[in-house]
GROMACS .gro file of C-alpha atoms in nm:
model
  142
    1MET     CA    1  -1.625   0.559   0.326
    2VAL     CA    2  -1.272   0.420   0.325
    3ALA     CA    3  -1.090   0.355   0.651
    4TYR     CA    4  -0.730   0.245   0.715
    5LEU     CA    5  -0.626  -0.050   0.930
    6TRP     CA    6  -0.292  -0.028   1.113
    7LEU     CA    7  -0.083  -0.253   1.331
    8VAL     CA    8   0.059  -0.037   1.612
    9TRP     CA    9   0.324  -0.143   1.865
   10TYR     CA   10   0.465   0.010   2.181
   11GLU     CA   11   0.800   0.016   2.357
   12SER     CA   12   0.876  -0.266   2.597
   13SER     CA   13   1.040  -0.231   2.936
   14CYS     CA   14   1.361  -0.394   2.809
   15ARG     CA   15   1.507  -0.549   2.493
   16MET     CA   16   1.400  -0.901   2.587
   17SER     CA   17   1.043  -0.807   2.685
   18PRO     CA   18   0.756  -0.829   2.439
   19ARG     CA   19   0.607  -0.518   2.283
   20HIS     CA   20   0.233  -0.464   2.306
   21TRP     CA   21   0.049  -0.481   1.973
   22ALA     CA   22  -0.287  -0.327   1.888
   23LEU     CA   23  -0.491  -0.275   1.573
   24ALA     CA   24  -0.608   0.078   1.492
   25VAL     CA   25  -0.858   0.216   1.244
   26THR     CA   26  -0.836   0.572   1.109
   27TYR     CA   27  -1.015   0.766   0.838
   28GLU     CA   28  -0.696   0.951   0.744
   29ALA     CA   29  -0.353   0.811   0.664
   30HIS     CA   30  -0.128   1.033   0.877
   31ASP     CA   31   0.021   1.033   1.229
   32LEU     CA   32  -0.214   1.297   1.370
   33ALA     CA   33  -0.526   1.105   1.271
   34TYR     CA   34  -0.763   1.000   1.544
   35ALA     CA   35  -0.799   0.625   1.571
   36THR     CA   36  -1.016   0.358   1.723
   37PHE     CA   37  -0.789   0.102   1.888
   38TYR     CA   38  -0.869  -0.266   1.923
   39GLU     CA   39  -0.657  -0.474   2.159
   40VAL     CA   40  -0.652  -0.749   2.419
   41PHE     CA   41  -0.547  -0.712   2.781
   42ARG     CA   42  -0.524  -0.936   3.084
   43ASP     CA   43  -0.801  -0.897   3.334
   44GLY     CA   44  -0.763  -0.990   3.703
   45ASN     CA   45  -0.704  -1.352   3.603
   46ALA     CA   46  -0.348  -1.360   3.462
   47ALA     CA   47  -0.433  -1.636   3.213
   48HIS     CA   48  -0.750  -1.473   3.077
   49TYR     CA   49  -0.762  -1.194   2.818
   50GLN     CA   50  -1.039  -0.947   2.738
   51PRO     CA   51  -1.093  -0.748   2.419
   52ARG     CA   52  -1.097  -0.369   2.452
   53VAL     CA   53  -1.195  -0.086   2.219
   54VAL     CA   54  -1.061   0.265   2.280
   55ARG     CA   55  -1.196   0.547   2.066
   56ARG     CA   56  -1.063   0.889   1.963
   57VAL     CA   57  -0.695   0.840   2.037
   58HIS     CA   58  -0.417   0.978   1.818
   59LEU     CA   59  -0.262   0.704   1.609
   60THR     CA   60   0.084   0.765   1.759
   61SER     CA   61  -0.021   0.826   2.121
   62LYS     CA   62   0.122   0.654   2.426
   63HIS     CA   63  -0.049   0.341   2.547
   64GLY     CA   64  -0.107   0.420   2.912
   65ASN     CA   65   0.247   0.487   3.033
   66THR     CA   66   0.409   0.299   2.744
   67PRO     CA   67   0.558   0.511   2.464
   68TYR     CA   68   0.451   0.457   2.106
   69ALA     CA   69   0.720   0.275   1.903
   70GLY     CA   70   0.588   0.222   1.549
   71LYS     CA   71   0.310   0.134   1.310
   72LEU     CA   72   0.240  -0.050   0.988
   73LEU     CA   73  -0.038   0.034   0.744
   74LEU     CA   74  -0.210  -0.293   0.659
   75GLY     CA   75  -0.451  -0.155   0.401
   76GLU     CA   76  -0.781   0.009   0.333
   77ILE     CA   77  -1.095  -0.145   0.478
   78ASN     CA   78  -1.459  -0.079   0.399
   79ASP     CA   79  -1.751  -0.014   0.633
   80GLN     CA   80  -1.846  -0.383   0.633
   81VAL     CA   81  -1.507  -0.475   0.784
   82LEU     CA   82  -1.522  -0.185   1.025
   83GLY     CA   83  -1.862  -0.303   1.148
   84ALA     CA   84  -1.735  -0.658   1.204
   85LEU     CA   85  -1.400  -0.571   1.365
   86GLU     CA   86  -1.532  -0.597   1.722
   87MET     CA   87  -1.669  -0.943   1.642
   88TYR     CA   88  -1.332  -1.046   1.492
   89SER     CA   89  -1.161  -0.915   1.806
   90GLU     CA   90  -1.391  -1.109   2.039
   91THR     CA   91  -1.347  -1.431   1.840
   92ALA     CA   92  -0.968  -1.391   1.829
   93THR     CA   93  -0.968  -1.328   2.205
   94GLU     CA   94  -1.157  -1.654   2.265
   95LEU     CA   95  -0.900  -1.840   2.052
   96VAL     CA   96  -0.610  -1.679   2.240
   97ASN     CA   97  -0.767  -1.771   2.574
   98SER     CA   98  -0.814  -2.135   2.469
   99HIS     CA   99  -0.451  -2.156   2.353
  100THR     CA  100  -0.325  -1.981   2.667
  101LYS     CA  101  -0.480  -2.256   2.878
  102LYS     CA  102  -0.277  -2.512   2.680
  103ARG     CA  103   0.053  -2.323   2.640
  104GLY     CA  104   0.080  -2.109   2.952
  105ILE     CA  105   0.041  -1.742   3.034
  106HIS     CA  106   0.386  -1.636   2.916
  107GLU     CA  107   0.298  -1.663   2.548
  108LEU     CA  108   0.260  -1.352   2.333
  109ALA     CA  109  -0.118  -1.322   2.333
  110CYS     CA  110  -0.153  -0.976   2.175
  111HIS     CA  111   0.069  -1.088   1.886
  112ASP     CA  112  -0.134  -1.406   1.830
  113TRP     CA  113  -0.456  -1.207   1.858
  114ALA     CA  114  -0.348  -0.957   1.587
  115ILE     CA  115  -0.223  -1.234   1.358
  116ILE     CA  116  -0.554  -1.423   1.388
  117ILE     CA  117  -0.751  -1.112   1.289
  118VAL     CA  118  -0.523  -1.013   1.001
  119ARG     CA  119  -0.515  -1.373   0.870
  120SER     CA  120  -0.896  -1.386   0.877
  121LEU     CA  121  -0.930  -1.055   0.695
  122GLU     CA  122  -0.671  -1.148   0.433
  123ASP     CA  123  -0.825  -1.493   0.377
  124ALA     CA  124  -1.163  -1.324   0.322
  125LEU     CA  125  -0.997  -1.089   0.068
  126LEU     CA  126  -1.078  -0.790   0.289
  127LEU     CA  127  -0.710  -0.691   0.322
  128PRO     CA  128  -0.448  -0.692   0.047
  129ARG     CA  129  -0.236  -1.006   0.002
  130GLY     CA  130   0.088  -0.979   0.194
  131ALA     CA  131  -0.059  -0.797   0.496
  132LEU     CA  132  -0.023  -1.109   0.712
  133SER     CA  133   0.341  -1.169   0.618
  134ARG     CA  134   0.421  -0.804   0.699
  135VAL     CA  135   0.254  -0.837   1.039
  136GLU     CA  136   0.446  -1.156   1.115
  137LYS     CA  137   0.773  -0.968   1.046
  138SER     CA  138   0.683  -0.674   1.275
  139PRO     CA  139   0.892  -0.619   1.590
  140ARG     CA  140   0.775  -0.830   1.882
  141PHE     CA  141   1.050  -0.759   2.136
  142GLY     CA  142   1.255  -0.469   2.267
   0.00000   0.00000   0.00000
């Protein structure tokens, strides 16, 4: 069965604040599709991130109290990728946490996390070429 991988971003509190990014998987390619969201969030320790999976959410739903702002279809993925996406998310979270210790907590962890996953999938030829460059050009602020 074919699934679709999306980059989804949310409004920020002001133009200079970062937007939150998440990856979403749907089985339909339209706004009303239900999605499984993969993301990172800060736990009680401000410098430590945790992966999170949220199931059965509309692709264009709010994120908590934060309004949906936009999305980008990255490509079709197969069941093998879908089965490994939680592992990719956990590995990317570990990398983000190790870099956060070096760079500081004010870095854009959810952006780095998404880029790590998309780069890995594209390098493994599991996403079409160009997906990473499109993610890197996606809106990060405001």
